[in-house]
Amino acid sequence: MARKETSENPGRLKQIALTYRMTQRVDKKVGFVIAGVGLVTFGVLLAIGFWLGHPVYLGILGFLLALLAMAIVFGRRAERAAFGQMEGQLGAAAAVLENLRRGWTVTPAVAMNRQQDVVHRAVGRPGIVLVGEGNPNRLRTLIASEKKRMARVVGDVPVHDIVVGTGEGQTELRKLRTKLVKLPRTLQGHQVTEINDRLRAMGDLMNNLPLPKGPMPRGRGMRMPKGPTTRR
């Protein structure tokens, strides 16, 4: 058991170091920010300790809280850096959707056009969510076509549409998960299962077109059929 724990610790430390280097390439000030948060937290608790006459106890507490604060700040800035690197890559939204918590069924690339604008589908308690990546103007047509196709089998189930991006009316990639979680829950568990069964029977683009998971490369070598690619 001791050998197993010893072998795991270097792996964790290596992963933290790798994450830090990745974050530092995007966020040059991450080291100074983390150190500053730790020093300020420890200094405040230590000062309170001297004021109350218990510098040792408050110093230990300040040290522990400083480590916690540093870990929280580092985690947030690392997440922001990761999303920043994924921003604009085809399939980035699908990668975020597939990391949703239980209760969601995600189907990447249910529709795509020749320009590589793509629509993903997530089904959960809020209903059906169509998430588009690409040109907003072209995505309107693509999403409308997918809504029309689904209407044949899902009836009056709530359908939400989200376009990922940084423009007006769009949702930033790092805020996508939060937006989905905040959607009002209108369906029961058995209704979600029934909707998934109907959509699965209807079929989608992924049944005919093999696509890699996660961000997908853009390039001339990747040819798509003309117009919205949907299966009818």
PDB file of C-alpha atoms in Angstrom:
ATOM      1  CA  MET A   1       0.000   0.000   0.000  1.00  0.00           C
ATOM      2  CA  ALA A   2       2.828   2.367   0.913  1.00  0.00           C
ATOM      3  CA  ARG A   3       4.566   1.660  -2.386  1.00  0.00           C
ATOM      4  CA  LYS A   4       1.333   2.347  -4.274  1.00  0.00           C
ATOM      5  CA  GLU A   5       0.856   5.724  -2.556  1.00  0.00           C
ATOM      6  CA  THR A   6       4.484   6.643  -3.219  1.00  0.00           C
ATOM      7  CA  SER A   7       4.127   5.827  -6.904  1.00  0.00           C
ATOM      8  CA  GLU A   8       0.894   7.841  -7.205  1.00  0.00           C
ATOM      9  CA  ASN A   9       2.250  11.022  -5.585  1.00  0.00           C
ATOM     10  CA  PRO A  10       4.927  11.715  -8.235  1.00  0.00           C
ATOM     11  CA  GLY A  11       2.226  11.254 -10.886  1.00  0.00           C
ATOM     12  CA  ARG A  12      -0.015  13.815  -9.215  1.00  0.00           C
ATOM     13  CA  LEU A  13       2.828  16.283  -8.755  1.00  0.00           C
ATOM     14  CA  LYS A  14       3.812  15.822 -12.387  1.00  0.00           C
ATOM     15  CA  GLN A  15       0.235  16.470 -13.469  1.00  0.00           C
ATOM     16  CA  ILE A  16       0.074  19.650 -11.359  1.00  0.00           C
ATOM     17  CA  ALA A  17       3.375  20.843 -12.807  1.00  0.00           C
ATOM     18  CA  LEU A  18       2.163  20.111 -16.337  1.00  0.00           C
ATOM     19  CA  THR A  19      -1.075  22.011 -15.690  1.00  0.00           C
ATOM     20  CA  TYR A  20       0.866  24.946 -14.271  1.00  0.00           C
ATOM     21  CA  ARG A  21       3.163  25.136 -17.318  1.00  0.00           C
ATOM     22  CA  MET A  22       0.162  24.990 -19.641  1.00  0.00           C
ATOM     23  CA  THR A  23      -1.571  27.743 -17.691  1.00  0.00           C
ATOM     24  CA  GLN A  24       1.543  29.912 -17.569  1.00  0.00           C
ATOM     25  CA  ARG A  25       1.835  29.873 -21.365  1.00  0.00           C
ATOM     26  CA  VAL A  26      -1.558  31.573 -21.550  1.00  0.00           C
ATOM     27  CA  ASP A  27      -1.611  33.418 -18.211  1.00  0.00           C
ATOM     28  CA  LYS A  28       1.842  34.908 -17.590  1.00  0.00           C
ATOM     29  CA  LYS A  29       0.863  36.332 -14.177  1.00  0.00           C
ATOM     30  CA  VAL A  30      -0.522  33.127 -12.699  1.00  0.00           C
ATOM     31  CA  GLY A  31       2.528  32.519 -10.480  1.00  0.00           C
ATOM     32  CA  PHE A  32       2.515  36.028  -9.011  1.00  0.00           C
ATOM     33  CA  VAL A  33      -1.254  35.921  -8.438  1.00  0.00           C
ATOM     34  CA  ILE A  34      -1.145  32.567  -6.645  1.00  0.00           C
ATOM     35  CA  ALA A  35       1.803  33.630  -4.481  1.00  0.00           C
ATOM     36  CA  GLY A  36       0.119  36.937  -3.665  1.00  0.00           C
ATOM     37  CA  VAL A  37      -3.119  35.227  -2.620  1.00  0.00           C
ATOM     38  CA  GLY A  38      -1.207  32.850  -0.369  1.00  0.00           C
ATOM     39  CA  LEU A  39       0.882  35.556   1.294  1.00  0.00           C
ATOM     40  CA  VAL A  40      -2.060  37.893   1.862  1.00  0.00           C
ATOM     41  CA  THR A  41      -4.226  35.129   3.350  1.00  0.00           C
ATOM     42  CA  PHE A  42      -1.462  33.925   5.657  1.00  0.00           C
ATOM     43  CA  GLY A  43      -0.452  37.483   6.620  1.00  0.00           C
ATOM     44  CA  VAL A  44      -4.002  38.511   7.539  1.00  0.00           C
ATOM     45  CA  LEU A  45      -4.604  35.444   9.725  1.00  0.00           C
ATOM     46  CA  LEU A  46      -1.194  35.821  11.382  1.00  0.00           C
ATOM     47  CA  ALA A  47      -1.854  39.510  12.126  1.00  0.00           C
ATOM     48  CA  ILE A  48      -5.198  38.605  13.679  1.00  0.00           C
ATOM     49  CA  GLY A  49      -3.401  35.966  15.723  1.00  0.00           C
ATOM     50  CA  PHE A  50      -0.963  38.513  17.155  1.00  0.00           C
ATOM     51  CA  TRP A  51      -3.852  40.874  17.870  1.00  0.00           C
ATOM     52  CA  LEU A  52      -5.760  38.179  19.750  1.00  0.00           C
ATOM     53  CA  GLY A  53      -2.642  36.843  21.463  1.00  0.00           C
ATOM     54  CA  HIS A  54      -2.680  33.455  19.658  1.00  0.00           C
ATOM     55  CA  PRO A  55      -0.186  33.832  16.802  1.00  0.00           C
ATOM     56  CA  VAL A  56       0.667  30.102  16.687  1.00  0.00           C
ATOM     57  CA  TYR A  57      -2.889  28.833  16.323  1.00  0.00           C
ATOM     58  CA  LEU A  58      -3.918  31.526  13.857  1.00  0.00           C
ATOM     59  CA  GLY A  59      -0.623  31.109  12.012  1.00  0.00           C
ATOM     60  CA  ILE A  60      -1.306  27.397  11.443  1.00  0.00           C
ATOM     61  CA  LEU A  61      -4.881  28.171  10.398  1.00  0.00           C
ATOM     62  CA  GLY A  62      -3.627  30.913   8.104  1.00  0.00           C
ATOM     63  CA  PHE A  63      -1.159  28.532   6.479  1.00  0.00           C
ATOM     64  CA  LEU A  64      -3.883  25.958   5.773  1.00  0.00           C
ATOM     65  CA  LEU A  65      -6.304  28.576   4.474  1.00  0.00           C
ATOM     66  CA  ALA A  66      -3.543  30.061   2.312  1.00  0.00           C
ATOM     67  CA  LEU A  67      -2.979  26.657   0.672  1.00  0.00           C
ATOM     68  CA  LEU A  68      -6.711  26.289   0.096  1.00  0.00           C
ATOM     69  CA  ALA A  69      -7.024  29.776  -1.401  1.00  0.00           C
ATOM     70  CA  MET A  70      -4.028  29.183  -3.668  1.00  0.00           C
ATOM     71  CA  ALA A  71      -5.506  25.887  -4.882  1.00  0.00           C
ATOM     72  CA  ILE A  72      -8.880  27.499  -5.658  1.00  0.00           C
ATOM     73  CA  VAL A  73      -7.340  30.433  -7.539  1.00  0.00           C
ATOM     74  CA  PHE A  74      -4.993  28.152  -9.464  1.00  0.00           C
ATOM     75  CA  GLY A  75      -7.861  25.838 -10.432  1.00  0.00           C
ATOM     76  CA  ARG A  76      -9.977  28.689 -11.763  1.00  0.00           C
ATOM     77  CA  ARG A  77      -7.175  30.289 -13.744  1.00  0.00           C
ATOM     78  CA  ALA A  78      -6.116  26.898 -15.139  1.00  0.00           C
ATOM     79  CA  GLU A  79      -9.704  26.230 -16.249  1.00  0.00           C
ATOM     80  CA  ARG A  80      -9.910  29.663 -17.857  1.00  0.00           C
ATOM     81  CA  ALA A  81      -6.629  29.063 -19.691  1.00  0.00           C
ATOM     82  CA  ALA A  82      -7.815  25.660 -20.932  1.00  0.00           C
ATOM     83  CA  PHE A  83     -11.055  27.130 -22.278  1.00  0.00           C
ATOM     84  CA  GLY A  84      -9.080  29.936 -23.882  1.00  0.00           C
ATOM     85  CA  GLN A  85      -6.993  27.434 -25.828  1.00  0.00           C
ATOM     86  CA  MET A  86     -10.092  25.482 -26.908  1.00  0.00           C
ATOM     87  CA  GLU A  87     -12.029  28.589 -27.966  1.00  0.00           C
ATOM     88  CA  GLY A  88     -12.737  28.627 -31.691  1.00  0.00           C
ATOM     89  CA  GLN A  89     -11.821  24.972 -32.301  1.00  0.00           C
ATOM     90  CA  LEU A  90     -14.421  22.816 -34.015  1.00  0.00           C
ATOM     91  CA  GLY A  91     -15.764  20.299 -31.506  1.00  0.00           C
ATOM     92  CA  ALA A  92     -14.749  22.272 -28.404  1.00  0.00           C
ATOM     93  CA  ALA A  93     -18.380  22.649 -27.318  1.00  0.00           C
ATOM     94  CA  ALA A  94     -18.917  18.897 -27.711  1.00  0.00           C
ATOM     95  CA  ALA A  95     -15.979  18.277 -25.383  1.00  0.00           C
ATOM     96  CA  VAL A  96     -17.585  20.546 -22.763  1.00  0.00           C
ATOM     97  CA  LEU A  97     -21.004  18.933 -23.175  1.00  0.00           C
ATOM     98  CA  GLU A  98     -19.619  15.429 -22.755  1.00  0.00           C
ATOM     99  CA  ASN A  99     -18.271  16.443 -19.336  1.00  0.00           C
ATOM    100  CA  LEU A 100     -21.717  17.372 -18.029  1.00  0.00           C
ATOM    101  CA  ARG A 101     -22.912  15.654 -14.886  1.00  0.00           C
ATOM    102  CA  ARG A 102     -25.339  12.746 -14.828  1.00  0.00           C
ATOM    103  CA  GLY A 103     -28.796  13.410 -16.182  1.00  0.00           C
ATOM    104  CA  TRP A 104     -27.679  14.576 -19.622  1.00  0.00           C
ATOM    105  CA  THR A 105     -27.407  12.590 -22.838  1.00  0.00           C
ATOM    106  CA  VAL A 106     -25.091  14.243 -25.365  1.00  0.00           C
ATOM    107  CA  THR A 107     -24.957  13.510 -29.090  1.00  0.00           C
ATOM    108  CA  PRO A 108     -22.181  15.412 -30.897  1.00  0.00           C
ATOM    109  CA  ALA A 109     -22.619  16.648 -34.467  1.00  0.00           C
ATOM    110  CA  VAL A 110     -26.281  15.896 -35.139  1.00  0.00           C
ATOM    111  CA  ALA A 111     -26.047  18.332 -38.051  1.00  0.00           C
ATOM    112  CA  MET A 112     -23.188  19.850 -40.029  1.00  0.00           C
ATOM    113  CA  ASN A 113     -22.753  21.736 -43.289  1.00  0.00           C
ATOM    114  CA  ARG A 114     -19.997  22.059 -45.849  1.00  0.00           C
ATOM    115  CA  GLN A 115     -18.483  25.069 -44.051  1.00  0.00           C
ATOM    116  CA  GLN A 116     -18.063  22.896 -40.921  1.00  0.00           C
ATOM    117  CA  ASP A 117     -20.674  24.706 -38.874  1.00  0.00           C
ATOM    118  CA  VAL A 118     -21.888  22.036 -36.489  1.00  0.00           C
ATOM    119  CA  VAL A 119     -24.787  21.469 -34.105  1.00  0.00           C
ATOM    120  CA  HIS A 120     -24.608  19.217 -31.033  1.00  0.00           C
ATOM    121  CA  ARG A 121     -27.558  17.932 -29.034  1.00  0.00           C
ATOM    122  CA  ALA A 122     -27.956  17.530 -25.277  1.00  0.00           C
ATOM    123  CA  VAL A 123     -31.080  16.046 -23.676  1.00  0.00           C
ATOM    124  CA  GLY A 124     -31.869  16.482 -19.988  1.00  0.00           C
ATOM    125  CA  ARG A 125     -34.490  17.640 -17.516  1.00  0.00           C
ATOM    126  CA  PRO A 126     -34.726  21.108 -19.183  1.00  0.00           C
ATOM    127  CA  GLY A 127     -35.611  19.437 -22.484  1.00  0.00           C
ATOM    128  CA  ILE A 128     -33.540  19.410 -25.667  1.00  0.00           C
ATOM    129  CA  VAL A 129     -30.626  21.806 -26.084  1.00  0.00           C
ATOM    130  CA  LEU A 130     -29.075  22.400 -29.503  1.00  0.00           C
ATOM    131  CA  VAL A 131     -25.586  23.875 -29.266  1.00  0.00           C
ATOM    132  CA  GLY A 132     -24.100  25.393 -32.415  1.00  0.00           C
ATOM    133  CA  GLU A 133     -20.471  26.124 -33.285  1.00  0.00           C
ATOM    134  CA  GLY A 134     -19.468  28.192 -36.287  1.00  0.00           C
ATOM    135  CA  ASN A 135     -20.877  31.116 -38.224  1.00  0.00           C
ATOM    136  CA  PRO A 136     -23.960  32.476 -36.378  1.00  0.00           C
ATOM    137  CA  ASN A 137     -25.838  33.328 -39.578  1.00  0.00           C
ATOM    138  CA  ARG A 138     -25.399  29.884 -41.092  1.00  0.00           C
ATOM    139  CA  LEU A 139     -26.144  28.228 -37.758  1.00  0.00           C
ATOM    140  CA  ARG A 140     -29.624  29.779 -37.676  1.00  0.00           C
ATOM    141  CA  THR A 141     -30.570  27.792 -40.761  1.00  0.00           C
ATOM    142  CA  LEU A 142     -28.870  24.653 -39.480  1.00  0.00           C
ATOM    143  CA  ILE A 143     -30.541  24.818 -36.076  1.00  0.00           C
ATOM    144  CA  ALA A 144     -33.949  25.627 -37.591  1.00  0.00           C
ATOM    145  CA  SER A 145     -33.635  22.605 -39.865  1.00  0.00           C
ATOM    146  CA  GLU A 146     -32.749  20.365 -36.918  1.00  0.00           C
ATOM    147  CA  LYS A 147     -35.689  21.690 -34.882  1.00  0.00           C
ATOM    148  CA  LYS A 148     -38.045  20.958 -37.747  1.00  0.00           C
ATOM    149  CA  ARG A 149     -36.665  17.459 -38.090  1.00  0.00           C
ATOM    150  CA  MET A 150     -37.006  16.727 -34.359  1.00  0.00           C
ATOM    151  CA  ALA A 151     -40.521  18.167 -34.152  1.00  0.00           C
ATOM    152  CA  ARG A 152     -41.819  15.076 -35.914  1.00  0.00           C
ATOM    153  CA  VAL A 153     -40.956  12.846 -32.963  1.00  0.00           C
ATOM    154  CA  VAL A 154     -40.656  15.042 -29.831  1.00  0.00           C
ATOM    155  CA  GLY A 155     -43.855  17.084 -30.106  1.00  0.00           C
ATOM    156  CA  ASP A 156     -44.066  20.005 -27.673  1.00  0.00           C
ATOM    157  CA  VAL A 157     -40.915  19.150 -25.686  1.00  0.00           C
ATOM    158  CA  PRO A 158     -38.979  22.372 -24.834  1.00  0.00           C
ATOM    159  CA  VAL A 159     -36.133  22.990 -27.266  1.00  0.00           C
ATOM    160  CA  HIS A 160     -33.397  25.513 -26.422  1.00  0.00           C
ATOM    161  CA  ASP A 161     -30.704  26.691 -28.817  1.00  0.00           C
ATOM    162  CA  ILE A 162     -27.304  28.102 -27.910  1.00  0.00           C
ATOM    163  CA  VAL A 163     -24.604  29.457 -30.197  1.00  0.00           C
ATOM    164  CA  VAL A 164     -21.101  29.264 -28.759  1.00  0.00           C
ATOM    165  CA  GLY A 165     -18.906  32.301 -29.324  1.00  0.00           C
ATOM    166  CA  THR A 166     -17.910  35.702 -28.000  1.00  0.00           C
ATOM    167  CA  GLY A 167     -20.267  37.854 -30.082  1.00  0.00           C
ATOM    168  CA  GLU A 168     -23.548  39.462 -29.094  1.00  0.00           C
ATOM    169  CA  GLY A 169     -26.221  36.943 -28.165  1.00  0.00           C
ATOM    170  CA  GLN A 170     -23.665  34.124 -28.030  1.00  0.00           C
ATOM    171  CA  THR A 171     -22.426  32.096 -25.072  1.00  0.00           C
ATOM    172  CA  GLU A 172     -18.726  31.873 -24.252  1.00  0.00           C
ATOM    173  CA  LEU A 173     -17.327  28.355 -24.174  1.00  0.00           C
ATOM    174  CA  ARG A 174     -16.356  28.589 -20.497  1.00  0.00           C
ATOM    175  CA  LYS A 175     -19.919  29.593 -19.588  1.00  0.00           C
ATOM    176  CA  LEU A 176     -21.652  26.885 -21.614  1.00  0.00           C
ATOM    177  CA  ARG A 177     -21.893  24.325 -18.827  1.00  0.00           C
ATOM    178  CA  THR A 178     -23.222  26.901 -16.364  1.00  0.00           C
ATOM    179  CA  LYS A 179     -25.889  28.053 -18.808  1.00  0.00           C
ATOM    180  CA  LEU A 180     -27.172  24.530 -19.334  1.00  0.00           C
ATOM    181  CA  VAL A 181     -27.279  23.814 -15.609  1.00  0.00           C
ATOM    182  CA  LYS A 182     -29.313  26.984 -14.991  1.00  0.00           C
ATOM    183  CA  LEU A 183     -32.019  26.095 -17.520  1.00  0.00           C
ATOM    184  CA  PRO A 184     -35.419  25.431 -15.857  1.00  0.00           C
ATOM    185  CA  ARG A 185     -36.171  21.757 -15.329  1.00  0.00           C
ATOM    186  CA  THR A 186     -39.508  20.930 -16.881  1.00  0.00           C
ATOM    187  CA  LEU A 187     -39.295  17.184 -17.528  1.00  0.00           C
ATOM    188  CA  GLN A 188     -39.358  14.089 -15.334  1.00  0.00           C
ATOM    189  CA  GLY A 189     -36.751  11.355 -15.560  1.00  0.00           C
ATOM    190  CA  HIS A 190     -38.980   8.919 -17.461  1.00  0.00           C
ATOM    191  CA  GLN A 191     -39.843  11.660 -19.973  1.00  0.00           C
ATOM    192  CA  VAL A 192     -36.146  12.278 -20.647  1.00  0.00           C
ATOM    193  CA  THR A 193     -35.653   8.559 -21.270  1.00  0.00           C
ATOM    194  CA  GLU A 194     -38.615   8.463 -23.645  1.00  0.00           C
ATOM    195  CA  ILE A 195     -37.328  11.476 -25.612  1.00  0.00           C
ATOM    196  CA  ASN A 196     -33.889   9.905 -25.925  1.00  0.00           C
ATOM    197  CA  ASP A 197     -35.449   6.693 -27.250  1.00  0.00           C
ATOM    198  CA  ARG A 198     -37.428   8.637 -29.871  1.00  0.00           C
ATOM    199  CA  LEU A 199     -34.403  10.631 -30.993  1.00  0.00           C
ATOM    200  CA  ARG A 200     -32.271   7.513 -31.121  1.00  0.00           C
ATOM    201  CA  ALA A 201     -34.850   5.817 -33.326  1.00  0.00           C
ATOM    202  CA  MET A 202     -34.925   8.884 -35.569  1.00  0.00           C
ATOM    203  CA  GLY A 203     -31.175   8.647 -36.091  1.00  0.00           C
ATOM    204  CA  ASP A 204     -28.641  11.429 -36.591  1.00  0.00           C
ATOM    205  CA  LEU A 205     -25.564  12.445 -38.508  1.00  0.00           C
ATOM    206  CA  MET A 206     -23.221  10.439 -36.283  1.00  0.00           C
ATOM    207  CA  ASN A 207     -24.761   7.182 -37.517  1.00  0.00           C
ATOM    208  CA  ASN A 208     -23.416   7.855 -41.013  1.00  0.00           C
ATOM    209  CA  LEU A 209     -20.394  10.088 -40.469  1.00  0.00           C
ATOM    210  CA  PRO A 210     -17.481   8.987 -38.226  1.00  0.00           C
ATOM    211  CA  LEU A 211     -16.152  12.047 -36.354  1.00  0.00           C
ATOM    212  CA  PRO A 212     -13.364  12.170 -33.730  1.00  0.00           C
ATOM    213  CA  LYS A 213     -14.219  13.136 -30.173  1.00  0.00           C
ATOM    214  CA  GLY A 214     -13.169  16.533 -28.822  1.00  0.00           C
ATOM    215  CA  PRO A 215     -11.970  19.491 -30.907  1.00  0.00           C
ATOM    216  CA  MET A 216     -11.795  18.631 -34.608  1.00  0.00           C
ATOM    217  CA  PRO A 217      -9.254  20.140 -37.005  1.00  0.00           C
ATOM    218  CA  ARG A 218     -10.279  22.580 -39.698  1.00  0.00           C
ATOM    219  CA  GLY A 219      -8.816  22.186 -43.149  1.00  0.00           C
ATOM    220  CA  ARG A 220      -9.391  21.604 -46.800  1.00  0.00           C
ATOM    221  CA  GLY A 221      -8.835  17.891 -46.378  1.00  0.00           C
ATOM    222  CA  MET A 222     -12.097  17.533 -44.494  1.00  0.00           C
ATOM    223  CA  ARG A 223     -14.945  17.566 -47.035  1.00  0.00           C
ATOM    224  CA  MET A 224     -18.572  17.801 -46.104  1.00  0.00           C
ATOM    225  CA  PRO A 225     -21.690  17.487 -48.259  1.00  0.00           C
ATOM    226  CA  LYS A 226     -23.457  20.650 -49.353  1.00  0.00           C
ATOM    227  CA  GLY A 227     -26.136  22.211 -47.198  1.00  0.00           C
ATOM    228  CA  PRO A 228     -27.346  21.054 -43.789  1.00  0.00           C
ATOM    229  CA  THR A 229     -26.322  17.453 -43.348  1.00  0.00           C
ATOM    230  CA  THR A 230     -29.177  15.723 -41.635  1.00  0.00           C
ATOM    231  CA  ARG A 231     -30.705  12.336 -41.932  1.00  0.00           C
ATOM    232  CA  ARG A 232     -34.355  12.242 -42.851  1.00  0.00           C
TER     233      ARG A 232
END
